[in-house]
Coordinates of C-alpha atoms in Angstrom, one line a residue:
Chain A
X10 CA 71.9 140.9 76.1
X11 CA 73.0 138.5 79.8
X12 CA 71.7 135.0 78.6
X13 CA 71.7 134.2 82.3
X14 CA 70.4 137.0 85.0
X15 CA 70.5 137.2 88.0
X16 CA 68.7 139.5 90.8
X17 CA 69.0 139.4 94.1
X18 CA 68.0 135.9 94.4
X19 CA 67.4 134.5 98.2
X20 CA 66.4 130.9 99.3
X21 CA 65.5 129.5 102.6
X22 CA 65.3 126.3 103.8
X23 CA 64.0 126.5 107.7
X24 CA 66.4 129.0 109.1
X25 CA 69.3 128.3 107.0
X26 CA 69.5 131.4 104.2
X27 CA 71.6 128.7 102.1
X28 CA 71.3 131.6 99.4
X29 CA 71.3 135.4 100.5
X30 CA 70.7 138.0 97.9
X31 CA 72.7 136.8 95.1
X32 CA 73.2 139.0 91.8
X33 CA 75.1 138.9 89.0
X34 CA 75.2 137.8 84.8
X35 CA 76.6 135.8 82.7
X36 CA 76.8 136.4 78.8
X37 CA 76.7 134.9 75.6
X38 CA 79.1 131.8 74.9
X39 CA 80.9 132.8 78.9
X40 CA 82.8 130.2 81.2
X41 CA 81.7 131.4 84.6
X42 CA 82.4 130.0 87.8
X43 CA 81.3 129.7 90.5
X44 CA 84.0 129.3 93.0
X45 CA 83.7 128.3 96.8
X46 CA 83.8 125.5 99.6
X47 CA 81.0 123.0 100.4
X48 CA 77.7 125.6 101.8
X49 CA 78.2 128.1 99.9
X50 CA 75.1 127.5 98.1
X51 CA 76.4 127.1 94.9
X52 CA 73.5 123.8 94.6
X53 CA 70.7 125.8 95.8
X54 CA 71.8 128.4 92.6
X55 CA 71.6 125.3 90.4
X56 CA 68.4 123.9 90.8
X57 CA 67.0 127.7 91.3
X58 CA 67.9 129.0 87.9
X59 CA 66.8 124.8 86.1
X60 CA 63.6 126.3 87.3
X61 CA 63.7 122.8 89.8
X62 CA 62.5 125.1 93.2
X63 CA 61.7 128.7 93.3
X64 CA 63.0 131.2 95.5
X65 CA 61.6 133.0 98.5
X66 CA 62.4 136.6 96.6
X67 CA 64.7 138.1 94.0
X68 CA 64.0 137.1 90.2
X69 CA 66.2 135.1 86.9
X70 CA 65.3 134.6 83.6
X71 CA 67.8 132.4 81.8
X72 CA 67.8 133.1 77.6
X73 CA 65.8 135.5 78.2
X74 CA 62.9 133.7 80.0
X75 CA 62.0 134.2 83.8
X76 CA 62.4 130.6 86.1
X77 CA 59.5 131.3 87.9
X78 CA 57.0 131.8 84.9
X79 CA 58.3 130.7 82.3
X80 CA 60.1 127.2 82.9
X81 CA 59.1 125.0 80.8
X82 CA 61.1 126.9 78.6
X83 CA 64.1 127.3 79.8
X84 CA 63.5 123.2 80.5
X85 CA 64.2 122.8 76.8
X86 CA 66.6 125.4 76.1
X87 CA 68.8 124.2 79.6
X88 CA 71.5 120.6 79.6
X89 CA 72.9 120.0 83.9
X90 CA 74.3 117.9 85.2
X91 CA 74.0 117.7 88.7
X92 CA 76.7 116.8 91.6
X93 CA 75.2 113.4 92.4
X94 CA 75.1 110.8 89.8
X95 CA 71.9 110.7 88.8
X96 CA 71.3 108.7 86.0
X97 CA 69.5 104.9 85.4
X98 CA 72.5 103.1 87.2
X99 CA 70.2 99.8 85.0
X100 CA 70.2 101.1 81.7
X101 CA 73.2 100.9 79.2
X102 CA 75.3 103.4 78.5
X103 CA 72.8 103.9 74.7
X104 CA 70.8 103.8 77.6
X105 CA 71.3 106.2 79.1
X106 CA 72.1 108.1 76.3
X107 CA 68.2 107.6 73.7
X108 CA 67.0 108.5 76.8
X109 CA 67.9 111.7 77.1
X110 CA 67.6 112.1 73.7
X111 CA 63.7 109.9 74.0
X112 CA 63.0 113.1 76.4
X113 CA 64.1 115.8 75.0
X114 CA 62.5 115.0 71.6
X115 CA 65.5 114.7 69.7
X116 CA 67.9 112.3 68.0
X117 CA 71.2 110.5 68.9
X118 CA 72.6 111.3 65.4
X119 CA 71.7 114.7 65.6
X120 CA 74.0 116.1 68.5
X121 CA 76.9 113.3 67.6
X122 CA 79.1 116.3 66.2
X123 CA 78.8 117.7 69.8
X124 CA 79.0 115.2 72.2
X125 CA 82.0 113.0 69.9
X126 CA 85.1 114.1 71.4
X127 CA 83.1 113.2 74.9
X128 CA 81.3 110.3 73.5
X129 CA 83.5 108.9 72.3
X130 CA 85.9 107.8 75.0
X131 CA 82.2 105.8 76.8
X132 CA 81.3 104.6 73.1
X133 CA 83.4 100.9 73.6
X134 CA 81.0 100.4 76.4
X135 CA 77.6 101.1 75.2
X136 CA 76.8 98.4 76.2
X137 CA 77.7 98.3 79.5
X138 CA 75.0 98.5 82.1
X139 CA 76.1 102.9 84.2
X140 CA 75.7 101.6 86.6
X141 CA 79.2 99.8 86.5
X142 CA 81.0 102.7 84.7
X143 CA 84.6 104.0 86.7
X144 CA 83.8 107.8 88.2
X145 CA 85.9 109.4 84.8
X146 CA 82.9 107.0 82.6
X147 CA 80.2 107.8 84.6
X148 CA 81.3 110.9 84.6
X149 CA 81.4 111.1 80.8
X150 CA 78.0 110.0 80.1
X151 CA 76.2 112.3 83.0
X152 CA 78.0 115.5 80.0
X153 CA 77.0 113.9 76.9
X154 CA 73.6 112.9 78.0
X155 CA 73.7 116.9 79.5
X156 CA 74.4 117.5 76.5
X157 CA 72.6 115.1 74.4
X158 CA 69.3 118.6 73.0
X159 CA 72.1 121.2 72.2
X160 CA 71.9 123.6 75.0
X161 CA 72.2 126.5 74.4
X162 CA 73.4 127.3 78.1
X163 CA 75.0 124.9 80.4
X164 CA 75.2 123.6 84.8
X165 CA 77.5 121.7 86.0
X166 CA 76.8 121.5 89.4
X167 CA 80.5 119.8 90.9
X168 CA 81.7 117.8 87.9
X169 CA 85.7 117.6 89.3
X170 CA 85.4 117.3 93.1
X171 CA 86.8 114.8 94.6
X172 CA 88.3 113.9 91.1
X173 CA 92.3 113.5 90.9
X174 CA 94.5 116.6 89.5
X175 CA 94.9 114.4 86.4
X176 CA 90.7 114.1 85.9
X177 CA 89.8 117.2 86.7
X178 CA 92.0 119.0 84.4
X179 CA 91.7 116.7 81.4
X180 CA 88.1 117.6 82.0
X181 CA 88.2 121.4 82.0
X182 CA 89.7 120.5 78.5
X183 CA 86.7 119.0 78.2
X184 CA 84.8 122.3 78.6
X185 CA 87.3 124.8 76.2
X186 CA 86.0 122.2 73.6
X187 CA 82.5 122.6 75.5
X188 CA 82.9 126.9 75.3
X189 CA 84.0 126.6 71.2
X190 CA 80.4 125.5 69.6
X191 CA 79.3 128.4 71.6
X192 CA 77.3 127.5 74.6
X193 CA 76.8 129.3 77.6
X194 CA 78.5 127.6 80.3
X195 CA 77.8 128.2 84.6
X196 CA 80.5 125.5 86.8
X197 CA 80.5 125.5 90.4
X198 CA 83.9 124.0 91.8
X199 CA 84.8 123.8 95.5
X200 CA 88.8 124.4 94.0
X201 CA 90.3 127.4 94.2
X202 CA 93.3 126.2 92.2
X203 CA 90.6 125.7 88.9
X204 CA 89.3 129.4 89.1
X205 CA 92.3 130.5 86.3
X206 CA 89.5 128.0 83.6
X207 CA 87.4 130.7 83.5
X208 CA 86.9 133.4 82.1
X209 CA 85.0 134.8 84.8
X210 CA 84.3 133.9 88.4
X211 CA 82.2 134.6 91.3
X212 CA 83.8 133.4 94.5
X213 CA 80.3 132.2 97.0
X214 CA 80.6 131.5 100.8
X215 CA 77.9 130.8 102.9
X216 CA 75.6 131.9 99.8
X217 CA 77.1 135.2 99.1
X218 CA 79.2 136.5 96.8
X219 CA 81.6 137.8 98.1
X220 CA 83.3 138.9 94.9
X221 CA 83.2 138.1 90.9
X222 CA 85.8 139.3 88.7
X223 CA 87.6 137.5 85.5
X224 CA 90.9 135.1 87.2
X225 CA 93.4 138.3 86.9
X226 CA 91.3 141.0 87.9
X227 CA 90.2 138.7 91.2
X228 CA 93.5 138.5 92.1
X229 CA 94.9 142.1 91.0
X230 CA 92.7 143.2 93.8
X231 CA 94.6 141.8 96.7
X232 CA 96.4 145.4 97.9
X233 CA 99.1 144.4 100.6
X234 CA 102.3 143.3 100.1
X235 CA 102.1 139.1 100.1
X236 CA 105.4 136.7 100.7
X237 CA 106.3 133.1 101.3
X238 CA 108.2 131.8 103.9
X239 CA 110.0 128.4 104.8
X240 CA 112.0 127.4 107.7
X241 CA 113.5 124.0 109.8
X242 CA 109.6 123.9 111.5
X243 CA 107.1 125.1 109.8
X244 CA 104.9 124.9 112.8
X245 CA 107.5 126.7 115.4
X246 CA 107.4 129.4 112.1
X247 CA 103.6 129.4 111.8
X248 CA 103.5 130.2 115.7
X249 CA 106.1 132.5 116.4
X250 CA 105.1 134.4 112.5
X251 CA 101.8 135.6 113.9
X252 CA 103.5 137.2 117.0
X253 CA 104.8 139.8 114.7
X254 CA 104.7 143.3 114.2
X255 CA 103.5 144.8 111.7
X256 CA 102.2 141.1 110.5
X257 CA 97.8 140.7 109.6
X258 CA 98.0 137.4 108.1
X259 CA 100.3 134.6 108.0
X260 CA 99.3 130.8 106.8
X261 CA 99.6 128.1 105.2
X262 CA 100.3 127.4 101.8
X263 CA 101.9 124.7 100.4
X264 CA 105.9 124.4 100.8
X265 CA 105.2 127.6 102.2
X266 CA 103.5 129.4 104.4
X267 CA 101.6 133.0 104.0
X268 CA 103.0 136.0 105.0
X269 CA 100.7 139.6 104.3
X270 CA 102.0 142.2 105.8
X271 CA 100.9 146.1 106.0
X272 CA 101.5 149.6 107.8
X273 CA 104.8 148.8 109.4
X274 CA 106.4 146.1 109.3
X275 CA 109.3 146.3 107.9
X276 CA 111.5 142.3 107.0
X277 CA 114.7 142.9 108.3
X278 CA 112.5 143.3 111.4
X279 CA 111.1 140.2 111.1
X280 CA 114.2 138.2 110.1
X281 CA 116.0 139.8 113.2
X282 CA 112.9 138.5 114.9
X283 CA 112.9 134.9 114.2
X284 CA 116.4 135.3 114.0
X285 CA 116.3 131.8 116.6
X286 CA 114.3 129.2 114.2
X287 CA 116.9 127.4 111.8
X288 CA 116.9 127.3 108.0
X289 CA 114.6 130.6 107.5
X290 CA 113.3 132.1 103.7
X291 CA 111.4 136.0 103.3
X292 CA 110.5 136.3 99.3
X293 CA 108.1 137.8 98.1
X294 CA 105.0 136.1 96.1
X295 CA 102.5 136.6 93.4
X296 CA 98.9 136.2 95.0
X297 CA 96.5 133.6 94.3
X298 CA 93.1 132.7 93.9
X299 CA 93.0 131.4 97.1
X300 CA 95.1 134.5 99.2
X301 CA 92.5 137.1 98.2
X302 CA 89.1 134.3 99.2
X303 CA 91.4 133.9 103.1
X304 CA 91.6 137.8 102.7
X305 CA 87.4 138.1 101.9
X306 CA 86.7 135.1 104.4
X307 CA 88.3 137.1 107.1
X308 CA 87.2 140.8 106.4
Chain B
X14 CA 109.2 101.8 122.4
X15 CA 109.2 101.0 118.7
X16 CA 110.0 104.0 116.3
X17 CA 107.9 102.6 113.5
X18 CA 104.1 102.4 113.7
X19 CA 103.8 100.6 110.0
X20 CA 105.1 98.8 108.3
X21 CA 104.5 96.3 105.2
X22 CA 105.9 94.9 102.4
X23 CA 105.7 93.6 99.6
X24 CA 101.6 94.0 100.4
X25 CA 99.4 93.2 97.6
X26 CA 95.3 92.7 97.4
X27 CA 93.4 90.8 94.5
X28 CA 90.4 91.2 93.8
X29 CA 89.2 88.2 90.8
X30 CA 92.2 88.0 87.8
X31 CA 92.2 92.1 89.2
X32 CA 94.9 93.3 91.3
X33 CA 94.3 95.8 93.3
X34 CA 97.1 97.0 95.2
X35 CA 100.5 95.8 93.7
X36 CA 103.1 94.3 96.4
X37 CA 104.0 97.7 98.2
X38 CA 106.2 98.6 100.7
X39 CA 107.2 101.6 103.6
X40 CA 107.9 102.0 106.8
X41 CA 106.6 104.9 108.4
X42 CA 107.6 106.5 111.4
X43 CA 106.4 107.4 114.8
X44 CA 105.2 111.2 114.5
X45 CA 105.6 111.7 111.0
X46 CA 102.7 112.9 108.5
X47 CA 102.6 110.3 106.1
X48 CA 100.7 111.4 102.4
X49 CA 99.2 108.9 100.7
X50 CA 98.2 110.3 97.5
X51 CA 97.8 108.1 94.1
X52 CA 95.0 109.3 90.8
X53 CA 90.9 107.4 91.8
X54 CA 91.5 104.4 90.6
X55 CA 95.4 103.3 92.0
X56 CA 94.4 101.2 94.9
X57 CA 95.0 103.9 97.6
X58 CA 91.5 103.1 99.7
X59 CA 92.0 99.5 98.9
X60 CA 95.5 100.2 101.0
X61 CA 93.8 102.0 103.3
X62 CA 91.5 99.1 104.4
X63 CA 94.5 96.6 104.8
X64 CA 95.7 99.2 106.8
X65 CA 93.5 100.2 109.2
X66 CA 92.5 95.8 109.7
X67 CA 88.9 95.7 107.3
X68 CA 90.5 94.1 104.5
X69 CA 93.1 91.2 104.7
X70 CA 95.7 91.3 101.9
X71 CA 95.6 88.2 99.1
X72 CA 100.0 88.2 100.2
X73 CA 103.1 89.7 101.3
X74 CA 103.1 91.6 104.7
X75 CA 103.2 94.0 107.4
X76 CA 102.2 95.7 111.1
X77 CA 99.9 99.3 111.9
X78 CA 101.1 100.1 114.7
X79 CA 102.7 96.3 116.1
X80 CA 99.2 94.5 114.7
X81 CA 100.0 91.6 111.8
X82 CA 97.0 93.3 109.2
X83 CA 96.9 89.5 108.2
X84 CA 95.3 88.5 111.5
X85 CA 95.3 91.0 113.7
X86 CA 92.4 93.6 112.0
X87 CA 90.7 93.4 115.6
X88 CA 93.7 94.6 117.4
X89 CA 94.7 96.8 114.5
X90 CA 91.0 99.3 114.8
X91 CA 92.0 99.7 118.2
X92 CA 94.8 100.5 118.4
X93 CA 94.2 103.8 115.6
X94 CA 91.8 106.7 114.9
X95 CA 90.6 107.3 111.5
X96 CA 88.7 109.7 109.9
X97 CA 86.9 110.6 106.4
X98 CA 85.4 113.3 105.1
X99 CA 81.7 111.1 104.4
X100 CA 81.6 109.1 108.1
X101 CA 82.1 111.7 110.5
X102 CA 79.7 112.3 113.6
X103 CA 76.4 111.8 114.9
X104 CA 75.1 115.2 113.6
X105 CA 71.3 114.3 116.1
X106 CA 73.9 113.0 119.4
X107 CA 75.5 116.5 121.1
X108 CA 78.7 116.7 121.7
X109 CA 79.3 114.8 124.1
X110 CA 77.2 112.6 122.7
X111 CA 78.9 111.5 120.7
X112 CA 82.6 111.7 122.4
X113 CA 80.7 108.8 124.6
X114 CA 80.2 106.6 121.8
X115 CA 83.2 107.0 120.3
X116 CA 85.2 106.5 123.6
X117 CA 82.8 103.5 124.1
X118 CA 83.4 101.9 120.4
X119 CA 87.8 102.4 121.2
X120 CA 86.8 100.2 124.7
X121 CA 87.9 102.8 126.4
X122 CA 85.9 102.6 130.5
X123 CA 82.9 104.8 131.1
X124 CA 86.2 106.8 134.1
X125 CA 88.7 107.4 131.3
X126 CA 86.1 108.6 128.4
X127 CA 84.8 110.7 131.2
X128 CA 88.8 111.8 131.8
X129 CA 88.9 112.4 128.4
X130 CA 87.1 113.5 126.6
X131 CA 86.4 116.6 129.1
X132 CA 90.5 117.5 128.4
X133 CA 90.1 117.8 125.2
X134 CA 87.6 119.6 125.2
X135 CA 89.0 123.0 127.9
X136 CA 91.8 121.8 125.4
X137 CA 89.9 122.3 122.7
X138 CA 87.8 125.6 124.2
X139 CA 84.5 123.6 123.9
X140 CA 83.5 122.6 127.7
X141 CA 80.3 125.2 127.2
X142 CA 79.7 123.6 123.9
X143 CA 78.7 120.5 125.4
X144 CA 74.9 120.0 125.1
X145 CA 74.9 121.2 121.7
X146 CA 74.5 119.4 119.0
X147 CA 76.7 118.7 116.2
X148 CA 74.8 119.7 113.8
X149 CA 74.3 122.5 114.9
X150 CA 78.4 123.3 114.7
X151 CA 79.9 125.5 112.1
X152 CA 81.8 123.0 109.9
X153 CA 85.5 124.3 110.9
X154 CA 84.1 122.7 114.6
X155 CA 82.9 119.6 113.6
X156 CA 85.3 119.2 111.7
X157 CA 87.9 120.4 115.2
X158 CA 85.6 117.4 116.7
X159 CA 86.4 115.2 115.0
X160 CA 89.6 114.8 114.8
X161 CA 90.4 114.3 118.3
X162 CA 86.9 111.9 118.2
X163 CA 89.5 110.3 115.8
X164 CA 92.2 110.7 119.4
X165 CA 90.3 109.7 121.7
X166 CA 92.0 106.5 123.0
X167 CA 95.4 107.6 122.5
X168 CA 96.0 105.0 119.2
X169 CA 99.6 104.9 117.2
X170 CA 98.5 106.1 114.2
X171 CA 95.3 107.8 113.2
X172 CA 94.0 107.7 109.2
X173 CA 92.5 110.5 107.5
X174 CA 91.2 110.3 104.8
X175 CA 90.5 113.1 102.6
X176 CA 89.9 115.1 106.3
X177 CA 88.9 119.0 104.2
X178 CA 86.9 118.2 100.8
X179 CA 84.7 121.0 100.1
X180 CA 86.1 122.6 103.2
X181 CA 86.6 126.2 103.1
X182 CA 90.6 127.7 102.0
X183 CA 90.0 129.5 106.4
X184 CA 89.0 126.6 108.2
X185 CA 91.5 123.8 105.5
X186 CA 94.4 125.6 106.9
X187 CA 92.8 125.7 110.5
X188 CA 92.4 121.7 110.0
X189 CA 96.6 121.7 108.6
X190 CA 97.5 123.2 111.9
X191 CA 96.1 121.0 114.2
X192 CA 97.2 118.3 111.7
X193 CA 101.0 120.1 113.0
X194 CA 100.6 120.4 116.9
X195 CA 98.8 116.6 117.1
X196 CA 102.4 115.2 114.6
X197 CA 104.9 118.0 117.0
X198 CA 103.5 116.1 120.3
X199 CA 104.0 112.0 118.4
X200 CA 100.7 111.4 117.0
X201 CA 102.1 109.5 113.4
X202 CA 99.0 110.8 111.1
X203 CA 98.8 109.5 107.4
X204 CA 96.4 111.3 105.4
X205 CA 95.5 110.9 102.1
X206 CA 94.0 114.7 100.0
X207 CA 93.7 115.5 95.8
X208 CA 94.9 119.1 97.1
X209 CA 98.5 118.9 96.8
X210 CA 99.3 121.9 98.3
X211 CA 98.7 119.7 101.6
X212 CA 100.4 117.1 100.0
X213 CA 103.6 119.5 100.8
X214 CA 102.7 119.7 104.5
X215 CA 103.5 116.1 105.5
X216 CA 106.9 114.7 106.1
X217 CA 106.6 112.5 103.1
X218 CA 104.5 111.3 100.4
X219 CA 104.3 108.7 98.9
X220 CA 102.1 108.5 94.8
X221 CA 100.0 105.9 94.2
X222 CA 100.0 104.7 90.6
X223 CA 98.2 101.3 89.1
X224 CA 98.3 99.8 92.6
X225 CA 102.3 101.2 93.3
X226 CA 103.8 102.7 95.1
X227 CA 106.0 105.0 92.3
X228 CA 107.2 106.8 94.6
X229 CA 107.8 108.7 98.3
X230 CA 110.4 111.0 100.3
X231 CA 110.4 114.5 101.3
X232 CA 108.2 116.4 99.4
X233 CA 110.5 118.6 98.9
X234 CA 113.4 115.8 97.9
X235 CA 111.0 114.8 95.5
X236 CA 110.5 118.5 93.8
X237 CA 114.3 118.0 93.5
X238 CA 114.3 113.6 91.8
X239 CA 111.1 115.2 88.3
X240 CA 112.2 117.9 88.3
X241 CA 109.0 119.1 89.2
X242 CA 108.6 123.1 91.0
X243 CA 105.4 121.8 92.4
X244 CA 103.9 118.4 94.2
X245 CA 100.9 119.0 91.9
X246 CA 103.6 119.1 89.2
X247 CA 105.1 115.6 90.2
X248 CA 101.6 114.0 91.2
X249 CA 101.0 115.2 87.1
X250 CA 104.7 113.7 86.3
X251 CA 103.5 110.2 87.8
X252 CA 99.7 109.7 87.3
X253 CA 99.7 111.3 83.5
X254 CA 101.3 107.3 83.5
X255 CA 98.5 105.5 85.0
X256 CA 97.3 102.9 82.6
X257 CA 94.4 102.1 83.9
X258 CA 91.4 103.5 85.6
X259 CA 89.1 104.1 88.3

């Protein structure tokens, strides 16, 4: 049975539809990613599944318990790391952990094995106040606190936002380690390049889910030819390329622009049309999650 | 007209015995898109604060828009634009009120404000929205608006501090197209980002590690220098060597 089962869940704030009829399920032991920008409804979904707010309509279960009627059972079974640092800044590292352990009626020793790989990195600072920690250390402490009661399900709301590329990839290594313990993880991120670290992902935008699949499956759904193009003047290239016959879309993508083409596109004609642009290069490229996201958003 | 908009030599900032920024030197030319990259804690924010006239260096020298970073912070502030994701516009003011507010802060006269705000709104095709509350605009529009407002006083250089954090991929690209266009028209852009694909869009990029600028060149040459496929790889190679955290 699915550990997280979400059916047609909706939540509005005033006339803003934060979540608009979302359905998906997460299997036991899965690392499931919610990929999407600000305003996609990711935080609202976390707040619903951790029973902090109630939905307007729809239903969901976590570990078999209903989020509305059986919220107490859910609260003791899940770990939650909110997007905003929410530990006690004037308690020390150790005191924060002891506090969360006490709240859940466990001892630090019981969970030490689970949190050790993460906690060991901040243990030298255990007497330091949490408010005085660096961003990376706060993140590790928050994750340790979310794991203190050995939860079966872990909810992580944008744990890597604003974090540099190297620290981000270290964080994903930690999650891979937790997965080994059989913990089911639901994690959100605005960074498309992190999608490949998940077993399955949901692409989210403006309160809806655009697509759910494995990262490979999502990319396979990109059914048009894709080229990478570059030239000396990239801005001029972008504007001109869009006007050529058969071009569906053209957008900046790192060092190249990505060129999505449809029927009627002819590479030779394309080159001819842009013959006056200096240093033009064209090659086929493999689509990424981000290409798919752009395609789905523009649909 | 001087072609160097930012020039710093051995710029250093210490807090007690901690050296946040350690002898950084570089020039930014007019019309460049200059990427300012670095891991969390590398010293980017401290360096930006000095360049924006918000903090004075412990040692070293430099000029921004022709003014001395050691003594002319107030003059620097008037000649630069600044936009960050965290602080951009006032949601409970209208488009026009936001423009007036920032133009006033940047020291434009009422007449200049009127002329430029009208012109900018026309160019954005946005004149019909002048009395709309900014809070009710879609994110992409807010971002475009905060960029044009940061340039309403025609500054020599605009500082963009993670302007696209948390923004969807389509809007993020529209924003960069606007930056391209502004740079084509001679605006100098100084930008920080955590998205390494955006580093590729820069004319030149610098990477800070432990308070020092340890690489600075065009993206193409940086990739060549570090035998890397992408700027992401260049960044990882350099940032992995970092000794200090945040």
